[in-house]
JSON list of C-alpha atoms in Angstrom, two decimals:
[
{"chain": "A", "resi": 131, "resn": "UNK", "atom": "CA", "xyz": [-36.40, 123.30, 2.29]},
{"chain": "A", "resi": 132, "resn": "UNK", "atom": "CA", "xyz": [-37.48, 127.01, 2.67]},
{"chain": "A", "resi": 133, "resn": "UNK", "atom": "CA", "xyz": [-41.50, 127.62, 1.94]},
{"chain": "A", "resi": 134, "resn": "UNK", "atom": "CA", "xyz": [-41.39, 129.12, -1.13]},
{"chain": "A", "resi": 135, "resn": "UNK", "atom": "CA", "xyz": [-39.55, 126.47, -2.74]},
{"chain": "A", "resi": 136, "resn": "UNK", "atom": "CA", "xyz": [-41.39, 123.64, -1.45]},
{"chain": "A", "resi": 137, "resn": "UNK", "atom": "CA", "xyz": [-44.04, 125.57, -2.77]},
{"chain": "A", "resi": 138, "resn": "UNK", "atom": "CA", "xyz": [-42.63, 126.02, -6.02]},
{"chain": "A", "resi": 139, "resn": "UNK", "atom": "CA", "xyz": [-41.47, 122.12, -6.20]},
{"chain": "A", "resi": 140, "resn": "UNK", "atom": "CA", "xyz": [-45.43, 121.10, -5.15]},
{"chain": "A", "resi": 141, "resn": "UNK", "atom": "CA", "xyz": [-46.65, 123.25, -7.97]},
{"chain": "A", "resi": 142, "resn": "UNK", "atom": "CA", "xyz": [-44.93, 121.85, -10.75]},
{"chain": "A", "resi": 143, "resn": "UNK", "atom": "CA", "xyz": [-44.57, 118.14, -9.55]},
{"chain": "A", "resi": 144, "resn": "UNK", "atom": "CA", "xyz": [-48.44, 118.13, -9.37]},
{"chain": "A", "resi": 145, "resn": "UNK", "atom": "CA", "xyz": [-48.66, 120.09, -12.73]},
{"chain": "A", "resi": 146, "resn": "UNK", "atom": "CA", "xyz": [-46.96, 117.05, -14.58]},
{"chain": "A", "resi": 147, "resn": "UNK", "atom": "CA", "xyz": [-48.91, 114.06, -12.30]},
{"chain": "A", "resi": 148, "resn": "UNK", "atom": "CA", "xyz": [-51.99, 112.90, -13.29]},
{"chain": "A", "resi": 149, "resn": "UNK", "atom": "CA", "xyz": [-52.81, 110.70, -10.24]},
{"chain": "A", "resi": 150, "resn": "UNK", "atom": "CA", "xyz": [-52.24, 113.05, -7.00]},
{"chain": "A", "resi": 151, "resn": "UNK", "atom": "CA", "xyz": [-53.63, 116.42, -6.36]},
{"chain": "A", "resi": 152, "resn": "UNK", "atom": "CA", "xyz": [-51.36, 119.56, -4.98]},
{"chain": "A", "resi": 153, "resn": "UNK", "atom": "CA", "xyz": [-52.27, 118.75, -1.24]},
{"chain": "A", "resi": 154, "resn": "UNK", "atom": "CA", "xyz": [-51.14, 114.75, -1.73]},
{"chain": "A", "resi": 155, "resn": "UNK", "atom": "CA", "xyz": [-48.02, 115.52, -3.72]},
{"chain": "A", "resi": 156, "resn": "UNK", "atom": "CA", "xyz": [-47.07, 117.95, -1.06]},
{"chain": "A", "resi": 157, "resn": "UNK", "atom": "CA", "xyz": [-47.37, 114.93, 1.86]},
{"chain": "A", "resi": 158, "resn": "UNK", "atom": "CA", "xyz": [-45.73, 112.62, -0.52]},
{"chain": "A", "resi": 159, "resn": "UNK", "atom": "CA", "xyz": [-42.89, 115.72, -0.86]},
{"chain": "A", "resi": 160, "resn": "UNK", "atom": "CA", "xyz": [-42.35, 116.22, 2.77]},
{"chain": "A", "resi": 161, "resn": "UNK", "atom": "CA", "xyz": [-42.64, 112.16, 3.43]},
{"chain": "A", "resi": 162, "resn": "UNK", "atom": "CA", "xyz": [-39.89, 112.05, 1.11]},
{"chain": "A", "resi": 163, "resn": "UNK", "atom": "CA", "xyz": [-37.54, 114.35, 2.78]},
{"chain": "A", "resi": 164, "resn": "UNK", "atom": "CA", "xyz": [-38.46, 112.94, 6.18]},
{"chain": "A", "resi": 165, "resn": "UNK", "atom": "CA", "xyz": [-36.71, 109.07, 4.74]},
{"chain": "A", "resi": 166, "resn": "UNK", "atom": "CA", "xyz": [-34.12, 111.00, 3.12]},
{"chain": "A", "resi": 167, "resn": "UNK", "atom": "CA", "xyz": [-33.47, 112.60, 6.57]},
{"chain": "A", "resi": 168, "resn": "UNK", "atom": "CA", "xyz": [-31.78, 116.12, 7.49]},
{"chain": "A", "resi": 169, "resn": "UNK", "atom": "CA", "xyz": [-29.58, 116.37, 4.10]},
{"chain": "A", "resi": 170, "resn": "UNK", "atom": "CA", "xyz": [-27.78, 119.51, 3.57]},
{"chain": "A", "resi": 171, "resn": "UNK", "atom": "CA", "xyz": [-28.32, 120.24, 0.12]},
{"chain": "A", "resi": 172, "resn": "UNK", "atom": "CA", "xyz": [-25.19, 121.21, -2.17]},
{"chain": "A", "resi": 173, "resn": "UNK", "atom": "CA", "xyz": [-24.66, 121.86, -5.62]},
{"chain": "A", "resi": 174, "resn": "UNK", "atom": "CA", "xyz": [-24.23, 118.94, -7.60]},
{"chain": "A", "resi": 175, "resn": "UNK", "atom": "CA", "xyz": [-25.13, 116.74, -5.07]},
{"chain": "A", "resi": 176, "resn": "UNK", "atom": "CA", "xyz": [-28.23, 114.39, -5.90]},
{"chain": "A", "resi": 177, "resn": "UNK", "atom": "CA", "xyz": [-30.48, 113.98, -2.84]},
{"chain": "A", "resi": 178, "resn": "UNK", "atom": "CA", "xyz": [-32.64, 110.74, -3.13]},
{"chain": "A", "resi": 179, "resn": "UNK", "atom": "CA", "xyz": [-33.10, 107.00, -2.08]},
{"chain": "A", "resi": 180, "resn": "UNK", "atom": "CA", "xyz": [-30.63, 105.02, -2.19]},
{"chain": "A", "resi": 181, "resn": "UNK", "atom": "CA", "xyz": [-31.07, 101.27, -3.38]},
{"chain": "A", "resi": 182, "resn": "UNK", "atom": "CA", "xyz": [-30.84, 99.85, 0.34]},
{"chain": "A", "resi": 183, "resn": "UNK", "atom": "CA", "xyz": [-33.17, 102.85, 1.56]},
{"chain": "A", "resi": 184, "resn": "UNK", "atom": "CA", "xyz": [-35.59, 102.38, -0.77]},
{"chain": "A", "resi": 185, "resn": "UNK", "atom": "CA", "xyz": [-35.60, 98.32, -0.57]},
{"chain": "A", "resi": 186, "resn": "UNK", "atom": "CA", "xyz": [-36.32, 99.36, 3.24]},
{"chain": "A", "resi": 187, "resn": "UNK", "atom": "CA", "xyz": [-39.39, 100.98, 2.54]},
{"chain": "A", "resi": 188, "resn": "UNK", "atom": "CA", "xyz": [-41.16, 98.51, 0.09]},
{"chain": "A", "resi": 189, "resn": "UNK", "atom": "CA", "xyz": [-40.27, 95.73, 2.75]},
{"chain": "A", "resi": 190, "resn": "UNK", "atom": "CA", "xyz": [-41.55, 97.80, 6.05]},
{"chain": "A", "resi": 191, "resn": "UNK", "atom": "CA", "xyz": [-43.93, 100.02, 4.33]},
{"chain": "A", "resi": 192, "resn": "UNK", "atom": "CA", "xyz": [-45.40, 97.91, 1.31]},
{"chain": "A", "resi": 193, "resn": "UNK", "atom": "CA", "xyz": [-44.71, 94.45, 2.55]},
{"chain": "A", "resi": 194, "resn": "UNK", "atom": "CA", "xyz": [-42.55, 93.29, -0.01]},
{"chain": "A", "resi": 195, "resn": "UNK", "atom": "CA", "xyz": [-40.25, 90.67, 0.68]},
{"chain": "A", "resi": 196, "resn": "UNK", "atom": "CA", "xyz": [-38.84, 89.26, -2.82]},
{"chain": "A", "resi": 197, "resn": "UNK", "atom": "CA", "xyz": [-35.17, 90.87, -3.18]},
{"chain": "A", "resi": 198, "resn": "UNK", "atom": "CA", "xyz": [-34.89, 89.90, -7.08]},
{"chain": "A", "resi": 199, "resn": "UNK", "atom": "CA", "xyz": [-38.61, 91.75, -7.62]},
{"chain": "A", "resi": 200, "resn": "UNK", "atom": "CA", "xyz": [-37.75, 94.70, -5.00]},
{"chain": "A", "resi": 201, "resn": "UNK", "atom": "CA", "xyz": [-34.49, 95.65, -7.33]},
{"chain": "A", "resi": 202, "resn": "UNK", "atom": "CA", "xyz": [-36.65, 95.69, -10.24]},
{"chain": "A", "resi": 203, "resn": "UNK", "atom": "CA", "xyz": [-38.91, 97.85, -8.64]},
{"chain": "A", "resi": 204, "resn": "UNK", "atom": "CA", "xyz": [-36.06, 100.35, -8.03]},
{"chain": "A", "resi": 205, "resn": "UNK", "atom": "CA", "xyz": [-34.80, 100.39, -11.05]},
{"chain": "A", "resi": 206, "resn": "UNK", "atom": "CA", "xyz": [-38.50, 101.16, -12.11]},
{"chain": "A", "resi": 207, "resn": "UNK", "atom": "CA", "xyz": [-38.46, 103.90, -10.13]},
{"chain": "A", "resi": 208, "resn": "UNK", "atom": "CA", "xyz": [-34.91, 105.43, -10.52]},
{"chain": "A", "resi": 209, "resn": "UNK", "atom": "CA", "xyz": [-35.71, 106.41, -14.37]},
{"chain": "A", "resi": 210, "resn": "UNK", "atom": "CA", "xyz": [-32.54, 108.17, -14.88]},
{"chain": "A", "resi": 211, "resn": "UNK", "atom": "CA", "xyz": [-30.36, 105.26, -13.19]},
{"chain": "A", "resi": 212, "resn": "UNK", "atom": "CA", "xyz": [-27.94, 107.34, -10.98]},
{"chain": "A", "resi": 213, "resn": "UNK", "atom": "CA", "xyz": [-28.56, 104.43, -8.06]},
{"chain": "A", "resi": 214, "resn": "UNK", "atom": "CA", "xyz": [-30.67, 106.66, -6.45]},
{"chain": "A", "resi": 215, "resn": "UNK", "atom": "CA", "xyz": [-34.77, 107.56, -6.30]},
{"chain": "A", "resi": 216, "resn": "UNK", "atom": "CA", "xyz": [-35.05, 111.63, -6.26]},
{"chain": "A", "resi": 217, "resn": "UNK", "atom": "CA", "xyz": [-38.01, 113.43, -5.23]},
{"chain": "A", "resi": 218, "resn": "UNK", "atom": "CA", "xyz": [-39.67, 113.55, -8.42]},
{"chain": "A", "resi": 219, "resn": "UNK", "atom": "CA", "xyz": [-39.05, 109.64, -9.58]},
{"chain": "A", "resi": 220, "resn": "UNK", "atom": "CA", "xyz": [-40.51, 109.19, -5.77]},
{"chain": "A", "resi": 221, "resn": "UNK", "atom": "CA", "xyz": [-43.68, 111.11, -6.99]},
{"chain": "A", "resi": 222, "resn": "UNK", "atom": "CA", "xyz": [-43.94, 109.80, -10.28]},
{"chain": "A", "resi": 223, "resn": "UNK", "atom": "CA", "xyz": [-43.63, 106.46, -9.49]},
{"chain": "A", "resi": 224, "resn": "UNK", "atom": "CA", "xyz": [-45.81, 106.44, -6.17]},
{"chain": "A", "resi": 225, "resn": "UNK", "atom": "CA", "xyz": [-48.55, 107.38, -8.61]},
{"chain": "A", "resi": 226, "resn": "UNK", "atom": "CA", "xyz": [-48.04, 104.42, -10.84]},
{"chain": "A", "resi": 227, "resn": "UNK", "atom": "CA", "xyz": [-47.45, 102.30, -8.05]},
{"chain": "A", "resi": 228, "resn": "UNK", "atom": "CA", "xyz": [-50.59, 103.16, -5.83]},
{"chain": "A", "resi": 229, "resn": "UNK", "atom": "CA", "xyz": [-53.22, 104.54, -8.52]},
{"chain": "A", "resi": 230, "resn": "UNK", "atom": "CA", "xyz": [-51.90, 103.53, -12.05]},
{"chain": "A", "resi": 231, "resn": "UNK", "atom": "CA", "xyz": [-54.45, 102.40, -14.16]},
{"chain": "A", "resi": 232, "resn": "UNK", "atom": "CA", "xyz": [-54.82, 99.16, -15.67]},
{"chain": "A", "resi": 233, "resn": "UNK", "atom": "CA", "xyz": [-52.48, 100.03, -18.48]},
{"chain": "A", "resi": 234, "resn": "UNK", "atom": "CA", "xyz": [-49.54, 102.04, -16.48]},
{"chain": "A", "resi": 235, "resn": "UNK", "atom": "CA", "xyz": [-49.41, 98.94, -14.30]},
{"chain": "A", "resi": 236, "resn": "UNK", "atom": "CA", "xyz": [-48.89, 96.44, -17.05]},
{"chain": "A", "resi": 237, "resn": "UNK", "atom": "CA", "xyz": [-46.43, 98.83, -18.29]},
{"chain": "A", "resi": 238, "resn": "UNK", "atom": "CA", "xyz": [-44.86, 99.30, -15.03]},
{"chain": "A", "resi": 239, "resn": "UNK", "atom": "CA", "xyz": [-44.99, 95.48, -14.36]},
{"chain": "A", "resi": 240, "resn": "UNK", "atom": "CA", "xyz": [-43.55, 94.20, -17.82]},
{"chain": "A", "resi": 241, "resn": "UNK", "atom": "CA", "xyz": [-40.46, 96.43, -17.17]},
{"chain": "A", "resi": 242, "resn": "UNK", "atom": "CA", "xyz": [-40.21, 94.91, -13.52]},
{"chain": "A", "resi": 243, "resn": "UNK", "atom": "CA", "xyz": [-40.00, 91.27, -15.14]},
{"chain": "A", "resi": 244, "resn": "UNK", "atom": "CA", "xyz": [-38.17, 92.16, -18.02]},
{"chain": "A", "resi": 245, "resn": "UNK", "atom": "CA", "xyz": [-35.07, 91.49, -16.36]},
{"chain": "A", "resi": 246, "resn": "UNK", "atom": "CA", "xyz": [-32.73, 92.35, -19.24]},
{"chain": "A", "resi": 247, "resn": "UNK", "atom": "CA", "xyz": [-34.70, 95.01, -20.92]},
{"chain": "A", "resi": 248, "resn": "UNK", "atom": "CA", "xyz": [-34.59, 93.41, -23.96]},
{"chain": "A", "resi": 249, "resn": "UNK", "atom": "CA", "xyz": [-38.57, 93.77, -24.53]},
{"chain": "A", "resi": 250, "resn": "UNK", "atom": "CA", "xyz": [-39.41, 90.32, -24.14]},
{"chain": "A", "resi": 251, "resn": "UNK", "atom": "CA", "xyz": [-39.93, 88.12, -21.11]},
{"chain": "A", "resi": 252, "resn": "UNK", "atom": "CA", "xyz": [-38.13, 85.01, -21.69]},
{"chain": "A", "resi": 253, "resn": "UNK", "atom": "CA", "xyz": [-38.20, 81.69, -20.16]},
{"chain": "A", "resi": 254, "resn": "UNK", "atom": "CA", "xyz": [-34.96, 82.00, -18.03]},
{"chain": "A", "resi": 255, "resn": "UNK", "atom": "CA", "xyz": [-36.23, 85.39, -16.55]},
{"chain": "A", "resi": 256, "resn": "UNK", "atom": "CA", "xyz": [-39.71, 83.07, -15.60]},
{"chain": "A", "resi": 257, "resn": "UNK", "atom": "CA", "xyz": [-38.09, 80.31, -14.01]},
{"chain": "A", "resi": 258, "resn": "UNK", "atom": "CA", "xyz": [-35.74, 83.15, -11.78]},
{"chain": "A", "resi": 259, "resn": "UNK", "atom": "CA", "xyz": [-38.70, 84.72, -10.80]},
{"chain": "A", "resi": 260, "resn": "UNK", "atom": "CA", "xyz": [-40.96, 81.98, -10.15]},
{"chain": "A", "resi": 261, "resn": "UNK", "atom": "CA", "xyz": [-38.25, 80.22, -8.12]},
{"chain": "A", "resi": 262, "resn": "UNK", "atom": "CA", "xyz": [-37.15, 83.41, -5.92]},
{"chain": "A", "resi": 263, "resn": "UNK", "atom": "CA", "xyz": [-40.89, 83.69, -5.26]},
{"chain": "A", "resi": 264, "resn": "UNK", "atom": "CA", "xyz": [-42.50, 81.04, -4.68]},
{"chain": "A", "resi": 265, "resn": "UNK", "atom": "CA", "xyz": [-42.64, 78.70, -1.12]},
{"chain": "A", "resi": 266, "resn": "UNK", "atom": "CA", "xyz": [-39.76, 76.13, -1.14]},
{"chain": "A", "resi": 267, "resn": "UNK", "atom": "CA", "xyz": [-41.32, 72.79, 0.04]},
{"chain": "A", "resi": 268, "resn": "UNK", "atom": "CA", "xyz": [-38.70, 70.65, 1.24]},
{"chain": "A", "resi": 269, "resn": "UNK", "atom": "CA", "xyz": [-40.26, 67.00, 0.44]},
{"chain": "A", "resi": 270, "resn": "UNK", "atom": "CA", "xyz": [-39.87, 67.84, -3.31]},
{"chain": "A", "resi": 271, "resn": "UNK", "atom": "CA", "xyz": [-36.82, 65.90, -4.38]},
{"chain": "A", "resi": 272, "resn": "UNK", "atom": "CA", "xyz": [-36.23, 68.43, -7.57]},
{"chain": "A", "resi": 273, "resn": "UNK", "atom": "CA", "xyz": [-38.36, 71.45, -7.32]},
{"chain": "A", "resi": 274, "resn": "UNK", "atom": "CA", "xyz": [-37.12, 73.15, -10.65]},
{"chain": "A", "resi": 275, "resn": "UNK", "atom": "CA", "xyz": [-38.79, 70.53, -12.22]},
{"chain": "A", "resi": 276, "resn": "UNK", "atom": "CA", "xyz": [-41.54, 71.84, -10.73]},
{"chain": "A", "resi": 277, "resn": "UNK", "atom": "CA", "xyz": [-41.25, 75.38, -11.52]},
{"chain": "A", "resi": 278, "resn": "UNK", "atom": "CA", "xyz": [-40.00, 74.07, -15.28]},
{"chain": "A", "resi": 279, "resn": "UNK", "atom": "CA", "xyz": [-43.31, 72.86, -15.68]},
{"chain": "A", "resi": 280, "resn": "UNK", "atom": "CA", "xyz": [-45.22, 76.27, -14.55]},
{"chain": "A", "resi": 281, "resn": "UNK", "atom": "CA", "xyz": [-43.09, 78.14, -16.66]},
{"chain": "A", "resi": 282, "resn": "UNK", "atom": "CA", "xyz": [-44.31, 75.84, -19.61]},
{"chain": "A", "resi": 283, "resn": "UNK", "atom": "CA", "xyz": [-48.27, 76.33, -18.27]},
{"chain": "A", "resi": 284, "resn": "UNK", "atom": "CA", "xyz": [-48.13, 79.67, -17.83]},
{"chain": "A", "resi": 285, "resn": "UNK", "atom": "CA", "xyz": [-46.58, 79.92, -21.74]},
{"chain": "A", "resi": 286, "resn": "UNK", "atom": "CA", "xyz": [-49.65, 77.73, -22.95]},
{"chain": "A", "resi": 287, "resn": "UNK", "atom": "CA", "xyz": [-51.77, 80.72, -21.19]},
{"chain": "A", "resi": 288, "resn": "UNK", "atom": "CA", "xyz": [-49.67, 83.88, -22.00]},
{"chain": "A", "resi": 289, "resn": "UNK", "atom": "CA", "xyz": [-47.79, 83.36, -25.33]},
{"chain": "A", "resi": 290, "resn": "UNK", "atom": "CA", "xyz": [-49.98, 84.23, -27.89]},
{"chain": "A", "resi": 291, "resn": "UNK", "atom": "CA", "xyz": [-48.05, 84.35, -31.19]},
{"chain": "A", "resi": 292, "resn": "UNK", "atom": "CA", "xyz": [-46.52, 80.93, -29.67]},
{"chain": "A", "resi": 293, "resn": "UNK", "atom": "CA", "xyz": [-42.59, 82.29, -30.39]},
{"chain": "A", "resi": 294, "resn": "UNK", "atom": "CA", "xyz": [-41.72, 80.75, -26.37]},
{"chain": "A", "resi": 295, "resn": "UNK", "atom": "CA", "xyz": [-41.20, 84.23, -25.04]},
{"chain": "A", "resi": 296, "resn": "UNK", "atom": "CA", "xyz": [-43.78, 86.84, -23.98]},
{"chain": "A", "resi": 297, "resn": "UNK", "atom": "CA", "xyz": [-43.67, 90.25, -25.29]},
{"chain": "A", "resi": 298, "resn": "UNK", "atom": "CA", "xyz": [-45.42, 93.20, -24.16]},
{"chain": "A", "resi": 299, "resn": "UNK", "atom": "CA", "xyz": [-48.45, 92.15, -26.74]},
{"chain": "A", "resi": 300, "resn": "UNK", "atom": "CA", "xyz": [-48.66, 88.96, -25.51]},
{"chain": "A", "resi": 301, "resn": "UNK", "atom": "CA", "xyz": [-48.34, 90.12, -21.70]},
{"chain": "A", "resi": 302, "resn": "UNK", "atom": "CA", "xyz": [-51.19, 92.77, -22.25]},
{"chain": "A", "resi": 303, "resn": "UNK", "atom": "CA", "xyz": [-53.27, 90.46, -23.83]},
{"chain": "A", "resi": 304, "resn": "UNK", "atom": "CA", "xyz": [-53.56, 88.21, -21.19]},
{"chain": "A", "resi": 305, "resn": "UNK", "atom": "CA", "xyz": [-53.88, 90.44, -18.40]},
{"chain": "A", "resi": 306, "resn": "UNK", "atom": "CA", "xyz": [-57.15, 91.75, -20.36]},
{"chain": "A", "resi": 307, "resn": "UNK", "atom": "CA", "xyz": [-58.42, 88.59, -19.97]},
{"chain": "A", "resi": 308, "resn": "UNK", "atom": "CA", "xyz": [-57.34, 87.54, -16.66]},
{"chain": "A", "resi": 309, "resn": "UNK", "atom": "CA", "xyz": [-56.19, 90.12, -14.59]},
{"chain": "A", "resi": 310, "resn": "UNK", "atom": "CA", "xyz": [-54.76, 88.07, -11.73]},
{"chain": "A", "resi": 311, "resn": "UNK", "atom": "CA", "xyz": [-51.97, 87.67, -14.25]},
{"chain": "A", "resi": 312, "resn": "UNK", "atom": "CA", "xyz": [-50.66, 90.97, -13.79]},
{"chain": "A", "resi": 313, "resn": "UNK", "atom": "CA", "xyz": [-48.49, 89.96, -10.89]},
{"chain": "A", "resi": 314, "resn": "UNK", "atom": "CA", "xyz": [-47.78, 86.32, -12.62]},
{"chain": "A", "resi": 315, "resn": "UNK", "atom": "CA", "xyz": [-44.10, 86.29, -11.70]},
{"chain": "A", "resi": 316, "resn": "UNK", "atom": "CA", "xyz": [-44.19, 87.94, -8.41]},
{"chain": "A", "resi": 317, "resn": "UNK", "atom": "CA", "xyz": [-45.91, 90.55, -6.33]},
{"chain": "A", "resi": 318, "resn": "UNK", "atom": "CA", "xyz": [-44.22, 94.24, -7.66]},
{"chain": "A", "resi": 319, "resn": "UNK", "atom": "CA", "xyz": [-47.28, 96.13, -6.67]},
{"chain": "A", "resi": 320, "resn": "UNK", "atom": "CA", "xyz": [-48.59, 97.27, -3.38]},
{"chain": "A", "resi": 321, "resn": "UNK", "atom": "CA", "xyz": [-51.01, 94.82, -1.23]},
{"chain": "A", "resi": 322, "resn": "UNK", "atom": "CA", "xyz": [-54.25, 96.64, 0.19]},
{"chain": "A", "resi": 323, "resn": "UNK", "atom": "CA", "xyz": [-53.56, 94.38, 3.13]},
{"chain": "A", "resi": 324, "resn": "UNK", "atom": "CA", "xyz": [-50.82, 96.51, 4.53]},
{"chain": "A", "resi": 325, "resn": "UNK", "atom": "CA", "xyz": [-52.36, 99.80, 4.22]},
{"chain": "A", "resi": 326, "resn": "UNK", "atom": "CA", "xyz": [-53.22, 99.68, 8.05]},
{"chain": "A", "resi": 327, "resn": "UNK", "atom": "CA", "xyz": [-49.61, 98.78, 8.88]},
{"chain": "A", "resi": 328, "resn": "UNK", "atom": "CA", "xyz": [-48.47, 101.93, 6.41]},
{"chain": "A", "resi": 329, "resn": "UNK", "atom": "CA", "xyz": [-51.23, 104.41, 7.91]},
{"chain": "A", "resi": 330, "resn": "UNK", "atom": "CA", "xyz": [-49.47, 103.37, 11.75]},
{"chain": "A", "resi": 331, "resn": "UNK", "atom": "CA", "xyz": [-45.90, 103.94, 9.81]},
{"chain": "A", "resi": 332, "resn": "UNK", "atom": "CA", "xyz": [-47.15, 107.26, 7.93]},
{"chain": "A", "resi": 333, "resn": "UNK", "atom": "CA", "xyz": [-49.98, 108.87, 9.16]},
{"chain": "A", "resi": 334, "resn": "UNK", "atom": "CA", "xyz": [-49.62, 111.40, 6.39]},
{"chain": "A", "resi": 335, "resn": "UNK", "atom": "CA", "xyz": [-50.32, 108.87, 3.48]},
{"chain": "A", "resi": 336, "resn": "UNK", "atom": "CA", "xyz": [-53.51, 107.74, 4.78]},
{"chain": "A", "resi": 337, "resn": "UNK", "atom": "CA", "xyz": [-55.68, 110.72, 2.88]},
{"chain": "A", "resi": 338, "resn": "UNK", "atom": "CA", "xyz": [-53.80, 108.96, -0.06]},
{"chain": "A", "resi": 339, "resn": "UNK", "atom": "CA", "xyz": [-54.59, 105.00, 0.27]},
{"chain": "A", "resi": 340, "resn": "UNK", "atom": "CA", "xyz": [-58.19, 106.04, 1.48]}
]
């Protein structure tokens, strides 16, 4: 991409982001291109991340690891759903994703467990999610009994118009109390923990995480 319209891109990506300034979106820009790789760009062709590409980077970059959670994430990103994360949806969602505030994250995060995008987590999306995630102990003669019985606690705790789903109310309103339950079905956010293992993979982002 010639300067002038890297220039022009920068100017208006950061004119409709709130959480990046013009120097970060324009690392985040060429960061982008660099995981894309040397793409000749033509007419009608979308240039983005694909799926597998992008599942890549939230397991090397962002430590993820949970393949049911890292689709969701995706599809979080890829707003327009042509199976692939352009340059803008990688801006966009980057600054949900690393500097969202408290309500863009539950936002973000309710759409990641909503698995059917019906508005409303359900039981059978919980006990999915909670058995993809969590640590399989092999002793346990029938461990979705187990998880049954979490997805009932965590109902008790979350479900506050008692209708045995959650919706976004009754997912907001928990997370204002406790906010360790923003991640209650699995870990779709970034962990501080790996920033110095993303600073040794891209320099460039470290101004950004610091």
């Amino acid at each position: 991409m010639n300067r002038k319209k890297l220039q022009k891109l920068t100017d208006t990506l950061t004119k409709n982001c709130k959480h990046f300034n013009k120097f970060e979106v324009n690392c985040l820009i060429n960061l982008f291109y660099n995981l894309v790789g040397e793409v000749t760009e033509r007419q009608g062709i979308t240039i983005g991340l694909d799926r597998n590409a992008f599942r890549n980077i939230l397991h090397m970059t962002f430590g993820m690891t949970d393949d049911m959670i890292m689709d969701r994430v995706f599809r979080g990103f890829d707003k327009d759903n042509d199976g692939c994360v352009n340059v803008s949806e990688w801006i966009y969602g980057l600054s949900v994703f690393l500097r969202g505030t408290l309500e863009e994250k539950m936002k973000y995060c309710f759409e990641v467990f909503d698995l059917n995008g019906d508005g409303f987590i359900s039981k059978e999306e919980m006990f999915h999610m909670l058995k993809n995630s969590l640590l399989k102990q092999p002793s346990e003669e029938d461990p979705d009994e187990g998880i049954k019985d979490l997805v009932e606690i965590t109902l008790k705790k979350m479900d506050h118009d008692h209708d045995g789903k959650l919706s976004f109310s009754d997912y907001e309103q928990a997370v204002r109390e406790e906010t360790l339950l923003l991640e209650a079905f699995g870990p779709c956010l970034p962990d501080p923990k790996n920033h110095p293992q993303l600073f040794h993979s891209h320099p460039e982002l470290m101004v950004i995480l610091t």
